[in-house]
Amino acid sequence: MDVGATEKSLEMMRKFSEQYARGSGTYFCMDKSVTAVVIQGLAEHKDELGSPLCPCRHYDDKEAEVAQGFWNCPCVPMRERKECHCMLFLTYVLFCFVLFCFVLFFALARIRREVALGDETRLTTLLFLYRLRRDDNDFAGDEQTISMDELVELTEDM
Ligand code: SF4
């Protein structure tokens, strides 16, 4: 295997990424090669520095950055605001909010029996919500998993 990181670190960072995506309610990029390259970068830093320093930034002194901890994955922006500039973890925050409002609206309407919407209206609303979900982050896919085979294949020529 020639992917610039040891298999042990690759597997460790692959598992970490899957678990963290599930735990944080985020998704991998629809282009899995982005996911694979970032995981590879994290694994290389894990081998080189002993810590998964964010691979998408330039550092004058990597050891000092590791000691500081801000950009060790998951970095502070990710932990505090779910912001991953590497596009490893992507969110659907707006979608969840609108979906919550949608469910609340229909629940209240049903309780009060004041609103009777037809199937067509419901379908239009759902399509609108689906579009919002995509617009929230155009790059977010639907998956929170990546296999070791995918990881190796997608980073083979890099
Ligand atoms: Fe990890 Fe943060 Fe880099 Fe995303 S931006 S890969 S969460 S360190």
Coordinates of N, CA and C and ligand atoms in Angstrom, one line a residue:
M1 N 0.8 -1.2 0.0 CA 0.0 0.0 0.0 C 0.9 1.3 0.0
D2 N 0.6 2.2 -1.0 CA 1.5 3.3 -1.0 C 0.6 4.6 -0.9
V3 N 0.1 4.9 0.3 CA -0.8 6.0 0.5 C -0.1 7.0 1.4
G4 N 1.1 6.9 1.8 CA 1.8 7.9 2.6 C 1.5 7.8 4.1
A5 N 0.8 6.9 4.5 CA 0.5 6.7 6.0 C 0.5 5.2 6.3
T6 N 0.8 4.9 7.5 CA 0.7 3.5 7.9 C -0.7 3.0 7.9
E7 N -0.9 1.7 7.6 CA -2.2 1.1 7.6 C -2.9 1.3 8.9
K8 N -2.1 1.2 10.0 CA -2.7 1.3 11.3 C -3.3 2.7 11.6
S9 N -2.6 3.7 11.2 CA -3.1 5.1 11.4 C -4.3 5.4 10.5
L10 N -4.2 4.8 9.2 CA -5.3 5.0 8.3 C -6.6 4.4 8.9
E11 N -6.5 3.2 9.4 CA -7.6 2.5 9.9 C -8.1 3.3 11.2
M12 N -7.2 3.8 12.0 CA -7.6 4.5 13.2 C -8.3 5.8 12.8
M13 N -7.8 6.5 11.8 CA -8.5 7.8 11.5 C -9.8 7.5 10.7
R14 N -9.8 6.4 9.9 CA -11.1 6.1 9.2 C -12.2 5.8 10.3
K15 N -11.9 5.0 11.3 CA -12.8 4.7 12.3 C -13.2 5.9 13.1
F16 N -12.2 6.7 13.4 CA -12.5 8.0 14.1 C -13.5 8.8 13.3
S17 N -13.2 9.0 12.0 CA -14.1 9.8 11.2 C -15.5 9.3 11.1
E18 N -15.7 8.0 11.0 CA -17.0 7.4 11.0 C -17.7 7.7 12.3
Q19 N -17.0 7.4 13.4 CA -17.7 7.6 14.7 C -18.0 9.0 15.0
Y20 N -17.1 9.9 14.6 CA -17.3 11.3 14.9 C -18.5 11.9 14.0
A21 N -18.6 11.4 12.8 CA -19.7 11.8 11.9 C -21.0 11.4 12.5
R22 N -21.0 10.1 13.0 CA -22.3 9.6 13.6 C -22.6 10.4 14.8
G23 N -21.6 10.6 15.7 CA -21.8 11.3 16.9 C -22.2 12.7 16.8
S24 N -21.7 13.4 15.8 CA -22.0 14.8 15.6 C -23.1 15.1 14.6
G25 N -23.7 14.0 14.0 CA -24.8 14.2 13.1 C -24.3 14.9 11.8
T26 N -23.1 14.6 11.4 CA -22.6 15.2 10.2 C -22.4 14.1 9.1
Y27 N -22.1 14.5 7.9 CA -22.0 13.6 6.8 C -20.8 13.8 6.0
F28 N -20.3 12.7 5.3 CA -19.2 12.9 4.4 C -19.6 13.6 3.2
C29 N -18.6 14.1 2.5 CA -18.8 14.8 1.2 C -19.4 13.8 0.2
M30 N -20.2 14.3 -0.7 CA -20.7 13.4 -1.8 C -19.6 12.9 -2.7
D31 N -18.5 13.6 -2.7 CA -17.3 13.2 -3.5 C -16.4 12.5 -2.4
K32 N -16.4 11.2 -2.4 CA -15.7 10.5 -1.3 C -14.2 10.7 -1.4
S33 N -13.7 11.1 -2.6 CA -12.2 11.3 -2.7 C -11.8 12.4 -1.8
V34 N -12.7 13.4 -1.5 CA -12.4 14.5 -0.6 C -12.2 13.9 0.8
T35 N -13.2 13.0 1.2 CA -13.1 12.4 2.5 C -11.8 11.5 2.7
A36 N -11.5 10.8 1.6 CA -10.4 9.9 1.6 C -9.1 10.7 1.8
V37 N -8.9 11.8 1.1 CA -7.7 12.6 1.1 C -7.5 13.2 2.5
V38 N -8.6 13.7 3.1 CA -8.5 14.3 4.4 C -8.1 13.3 5.4
I39 N -8.7 12.1 5.4 CA -8.4 11.0 6.3 C -7.0 10.6 6.2
Q40 N -6.5 10.5 4.9 CA -5.1 10.2 4.7 C -4.2 11.2 5.3
G41 N -4.5 12.5 5.1 CA -3.7 13.6 5.7 C -3.7 13.5 7.2
L42 N -4.8 13.2 7.8 CA -4.9 13.1 9.3 C -4.0 11.9 9.7
A43 N -4.1 10.8 9.0 CA -3.3 9.6 9.3 C -1.8 9.9 9.2
E44 N -1.4 10.7 8.2 CA 0.0 11.0 8.0 C 0.5 11.9 9.2
H45 N -0.3 12.8 9.6 CA 0.1 13.6 10.8 C 0.1 12.8 12.0
K46 N -0.8 11.8 12.1 CA -0.8 10.9 13.3 C 0.6 10.2 13.3
D47 N 1.0 9.7 12.2 CA 2.3 9.0 12.1 C 3.5 9.9 12.4
E48 N 3.4 11.1 11.8 CA 4.6 12.0 11.8 C 4.7 12.8 13.2
L49 N 3.5 13.1 13.7 CA 3.5 14.0 14.9 C 2.9 13.3 16.2
G50 N 2.3 12.2 16.0 CA 1.6 11.5 17.1 C 0.2 12.1 17.4
S51 N -0.2 13.0 16.5 CA -1.5 13.6 16.7 C -2.2 14.0 15.4
P52 N -3.5 13.8 15.2 CA -4.1 14.1 13.9 C -4.3 15.6 13.7
L53 N -3.2 16.3 13.5 CA -3.3 17.7 13.2 C -4.1 17.9 11.9
C54 N -4.9 19.0 11.8 CA -5.7 19.2 10.6 C -4.8 19.3 9.4
P55 N -5.1 18.6 8.3 CA -4.2 18.5 7.1 C -4.5 19.6 6.1
C56 N -5.4 20.5 6.4 CA -5.8 21.5 5.4 C -5.3 22.9 5.7
R57 N -4.3 22.9 6.5 CA -3.7 24.2 6.9 C -2.2 24.2 6.7
H58 N -1.6 25.4 6.6 CA -0.2 25.5 6.6 C 0.3 25.9 8.0
Y59 N 1.4 25.2 8.5 CA 1.9 25.5 9.8 C 3.4 25.8 9.7
D60 N 3.8 26.9 10.4 CA 5.3 27.1 10.4 C 5.9 26.1 11.4
D61 N 5.2 25.7 12.4 CA 5.8 24.8 13.4 C 4.7 23.8 13.8
K62 N 4.8 22.6 13.2 CA 3.7 21.7 13.4 C 3.7 21.1 14.8
E63 N 4.9 20.9 15.4 CA 4.9 20.4 16.8 C 4.3 21.4 17.8
A64 N 4.6 22.7 17.5 CA 4.0 23.7 18.4 C 2.4 23.7 18.3
E65 N 2.0 23.5 17.0 CA 0.5 23.5 16.8 C -0.1 22.3 17.5
V66 N 0.5 21.2 17.5 CA 0.0 20.0 18.1 C -0.1 20.2 19.6
A67 N 1.0 20.8 20.2 CA 1.0 21.1 21.6 C -0.1 22.1 22.0
Q68 N -0.4 23.0 21.1 CA -1.4 24.0 21.4 C -2.8 23.4 21.4
G69 N -3.0 22.5 20.5 CA -4.2 21.7 20.5 C -5.4 22.2 19.7
F70 N -5.3 23.5 19.2 CA -6.5 24.1 18.6 C -6.9 23.3 17.3
W71 N -5.9 22.9 16.5 CA -6.1 22.3 15.2 C -6.0 20.8 15.2
N72 N -6.0 20.2 16.4 CA -6.0 18.7 16.5 C -7.4 18.3 16.2
C73 N -7.6 17.4 15.3 CA -8.9 16.9 14.8 C -9.7 16.1 15.9
P74 N -10.9 16.4 16.3 CA -11.7 17.5 15.8 C -11.3 18.8 16.4
C75 N -11.0 19.8 15.5 CA -10.5 21.1 15.9 C -11.6 21.9 16.7
V76 N -11.2 23.0 17.3 CA -12.1 23.8 18.1 C -13.3 24.3 17.3
P77 N -13.1 24.9 16.0 CA -14.2 25.3 15.3 C -15.2 24.2 15.0
M78 N -14.7 23.0 14.8 CA -15.7 21.9 14.6 C -16.4 21.5 15.9
R79 N -15.7 21.5 17.0 CA -16.3 21.1 18.3 C -17.3 22.2 18.8
E80 N -17.0 23.4 18.5 CA -17.8 24.5 19.0 C -19.0 24.9 18.0
R81 N -18.6 24.9 16.7 CA -19.7 25.4 15.8 C -19.9 24.4 14.6
K82 N -19.4 23.2 14.7 CA -19.5 22.3 13.6 C -19.0 22.8 12.2
E83 N -17.9 23.5 12.3 CA -17.3 24.1 11.1 C -16.0 23.3 10.7
C84 N -16.1 22.6 9.6 CA -15.0 21.8 9.2 C -14.6 22.3 7.8
H85 N -13.5 23.1 7.8 CA -13.1 23.7 6.5 C -12.5 22.7 5.5
C86 N -12.2 21.5 6.0 CA -11.6 20.4 5.2 C -12.7 19.7 4.5
M87 N -14.0 20.0 4.9 CA -15.2 19.3 4.3 C -15.2 17.8 4.6
L88 N -14.6 17.4 5.7 CA -14.7 16.0 6.2 C -16.0 15.8 6.8
F89 N -16.4 16.7 7.7 CA -17.7 16.6 8.4 C -18.6 17.8 7.9
L90 N -19.7 17.4 7.3 CA -20.6 18.4 6.7 C -22.0 18.3 7.4
T91 N -22.6 19.5 7.6 CA -23.9 19.6 8.4 C -25.1 19.8 7.6
Y92 N -26.3 19.5 8.2 CA -27.6 19.9 7.6 C -28.3 20.7 8.6
V93 N -27.7 21.7 9.2 CA -28.3 22.4 10.3 C -29.6 23.1 9.9
L94 N -29.6 23.8 8.8 CA -30.8 24.5 8.4 C -31.9 23.5 8.1
F95 N -31.6 22.4 7.4 CA -32.6 21.4 7.1 C -33.3 20.9 8.4
C96 N -32.5 20.6 9.4 CA -33.0 20.1 10.7 C -34.0 21.1 11.3
F97 N -33.6 22.4 11.2 CA -34.4 23.4 11.8 C -35.8 23.5 11.1
V98 N -35.7 23.5 9.8 CA -36.9 23.6 9.0 C -37.8 22.4 9.1
L99 N -37.1 21.2 9.2 CA -37.9 20.0 9.4 C -38.6 20.0 10.7
F100 N -37.9 20.5 11.7 CA -38.5 20.6 13.1 C -39.8 21.5 13.0
C101 N -39.7 22.7 12.3 CA -40.8 23.6 12.2 C -42.0 22.9 11.4
F102 N -41.6 22.2 10.4 CA -42.6 21.5 9.6 C -43.4 20.5 10.4
V103 N -42.7 19.7 11.2 CA -43.3 18.7 12.0 C -44.2 19.3 13.1
L104 N -43.7 20.4 13.7 CA -44.4 21.1 14.7 C -45.7 21.7 14.2
F105 N -45.6 22.3 13.0 CA -46.8 22.9 12.3 C -47.9 21.8 12.1
F106 N -47.5 20.7 11.5 CA -48.5 19.7 11.3 C -49.0 19.0 12.5
A107 N -48.2 18.9 13.5 CA -48.6 18.4 14.8 C -49.7 19.3 15.4
L108 N -49.4 20.6 15.4 CA -50.3 21.6 16.0 C -51.6 21.6 15.2
A109 N -51.5 21.6 13.8 CA -52.6 21.7 13.0 C -53.5 20.5 13.2
R110 N -52.9 19.3 13.4 CA -53.7 18.1 13.6 C -54.4 18.1 14.9
I111 N -53.7 18.6 15.9 CA -54.3 18.7 17.3 C -55.5 19.7 17.2
R112 N -55.4 20.8 16.5 CA -56.4 21.8 16.5 C -57.4 21.5 15.4
R113 N -57.1 20.6 14.5 CA -58.0 20.2 13.4 C -58.4 21.5 12.6
E114 N -57.5 22.4 12.4 CA -57.9 23.6 11.7 C -57.3 23.7 10.3
V115 N -56.3 22.9 10.1 CA -55.6 22.9 8.7 C -55.8 21.5 8.1
A116 N -56.3 21.5 6.9 CA -56.4 20.2 6.2 C -55.6 20.4 4.9
L117 N -54.4 19.9 4.8 CA -53.6 20.1 3.6 C -53.7 18.8 2.7
G118 N -53.8 19.0 1.4 CA -53.9 17.9 0.5 C -52.5 17.2 0.3
D119 N -52.5 16.1 -0.4 CA -51.3 15.4 -0.7 C -50.3 16.2 -1.5
E120 N -50.9 16.9 -2.5 CA -50.1 17.8 -3.3 C -49.3 18.8 -2.6
T121 N -50.0 19.5 -1.6 CA -49.3 20.5 -0.8 C -48.2 19.9 0.0
R122 N -48.5 18.7 0.6 CA -47.5 18.1 1.4 C -46.3 17.7 0.6
L123 N -46.5 17.2 -0.6 CA -45.4 16.8 -1.5 C -44.6 18.0 -1.9
T124 N -45.3 19.1 -2.2 CA -44.5 20.3 -2.6 C -43.7 20.8 -1.4
T125 N -44.2 20.7 -0.2 CA -43.5 21.1 1.0 C -42.3 20.2 1.2
L126 N -42.5 18.9 1.0 CA -41.4 18.0 1.2 C -40.3 18.2 0.2
L127 N -40.7 18.5 -1.0 CA -39.7 18.8 -2.1 C -38.9 20.1 -1.8
F128 N -39.6 21.1 -1.3 CA -39.0 22.3 -0.9 C -38.0 22.0 0.2
L129 N -38.3 21.2 1.2 CA -37.4 20.9 2.3 C -36.2 20.1 1.8
Y130 N -36.5 19.2 0.8 CA -35.4 18.4 0.3 C -34.4 19.3 -0.4
R131 N -34.9 20.3 -1.2 CA -34.0 21.3 -1.8 C -33.2 22.1 -0.8
L132 N -33.9 22.5 0.3 CA -33.2 23.2 1.3 C -32.0 22.4 1.9
R133 N -32.3 21.1 2.1 CA -31.3 20.2 2.6 C -30.1 20.2 1.7
R134 N -30.3 20.2 0.4 CA -29.2 20.2 -0.5 C -28.5 21.5 -0.5
D135 N -29.3 22.6 -0.4 CA -28.7 24.0 -0.5 C -27.9 24.3 0.8
D136 N -28.3 23.7 1.9 CA -27.6 23.9 3.1 C -26.1 23.7 2.9
N137 N -25.7 22.6 2.3 CA -24.4 22.4 2.0 C -24.4 21.5 0.7
D138 N -24.0 22.2 -0.4 CA -24.1 21.5 -1.7 C -23.3 20.2 -1.8
F139 N -22.3 20.2 -0.9 CA -21.3 19.1 -1.0 C -21.6 17.9 -0.1
A140 N -22.6 18.1 0.8 CA -22.9 17.0 1.8 C -23.5 15.8 1.1
G141 N -23.0 14.6 1.4 CA -23.6 13.4 0.9 C -24.5 12.8 1.9
D142 N -24.9 11.6 1.7 CA -25.8 10.9 2.6 C -25.1 9.9 3.5
E143 N -23.8 9.8 3.4 CA -23.1 8.7 4.1 C -22.2 9.1 5.2
Q144 N -22.1 8.2 6.2 CA -21.2 8.5 7.4 C -20.2 7.3 7.5
T145 N -20.0 6.6 6.4 CA -19.1 5.5 6.4 C -18.2 5.6 5.2
I146 N -17.0 5.0 5.3 CA -16.0 4.9 4.2 C -15.2 3.6 4.5
S147 N -15.1 2.7 3.6 CA -14.4 1.5 3.8 C -12.9 1.7 3.6
M148 N -12.1 0.8 4.1 CA -10.7 0.8 3.9 C -10.4 0.7 2.4
D149 N -11.1 -0.2 1.7 CA -10.9 -0.3 0.3 C -11.1 1.0 -0.5
E150 N -12.2 1.6 -0.2 CA -12.5 2.9 -0.8 C -11.4 3.9 -0.5
L151 N -11.0 4.0 0.7 CA -9.9 4.9 1.2 C -8.6 4.7 0.3
V152 N -8.2 3.5 0.2 CA -7.0 3.2 -0.5 C -7.1 3.5 -2.0
E153 N -8.3 3.1 -2.5 CA -8.5 3.2 -4.0 C -8.5 4.7 -4.3
L154 N -9.2 5.5 -3.5 CA -9.4 6.9 -3.8 C -8.1 7.8 -3.6
T155 N -7.2 7.2 -2.9 CA -5.9 8.0 -2.7 C -4.7 7.4 -3.4
E156 N -5.0 6.3 -4.2 CA -4.0 5.6 -4.8 C -3.0 6.4 -5.6
D157 N -3.5 7.3 -6.4 CA -2.6 8.1 -7.4 C -2.1 9.4 -6.8
M158 N -2.3 9.6 -5.5 CA -1.9 10.9 -4.9 C -0.6 10.8 -4.2
Ligands
SF4_1 FE1 -10.7 17.9 11.5 FE2 -11.2 20.5 11.9 FE3 -9.6 19.8 10.0 FE4 -12.2 19.3 9.8 S1 -11.2 21.3 9.9 S2 -10.5 17.8 9.3 S3 -12.7 18.9 12.0 S4 -9.2 19.5 12.2

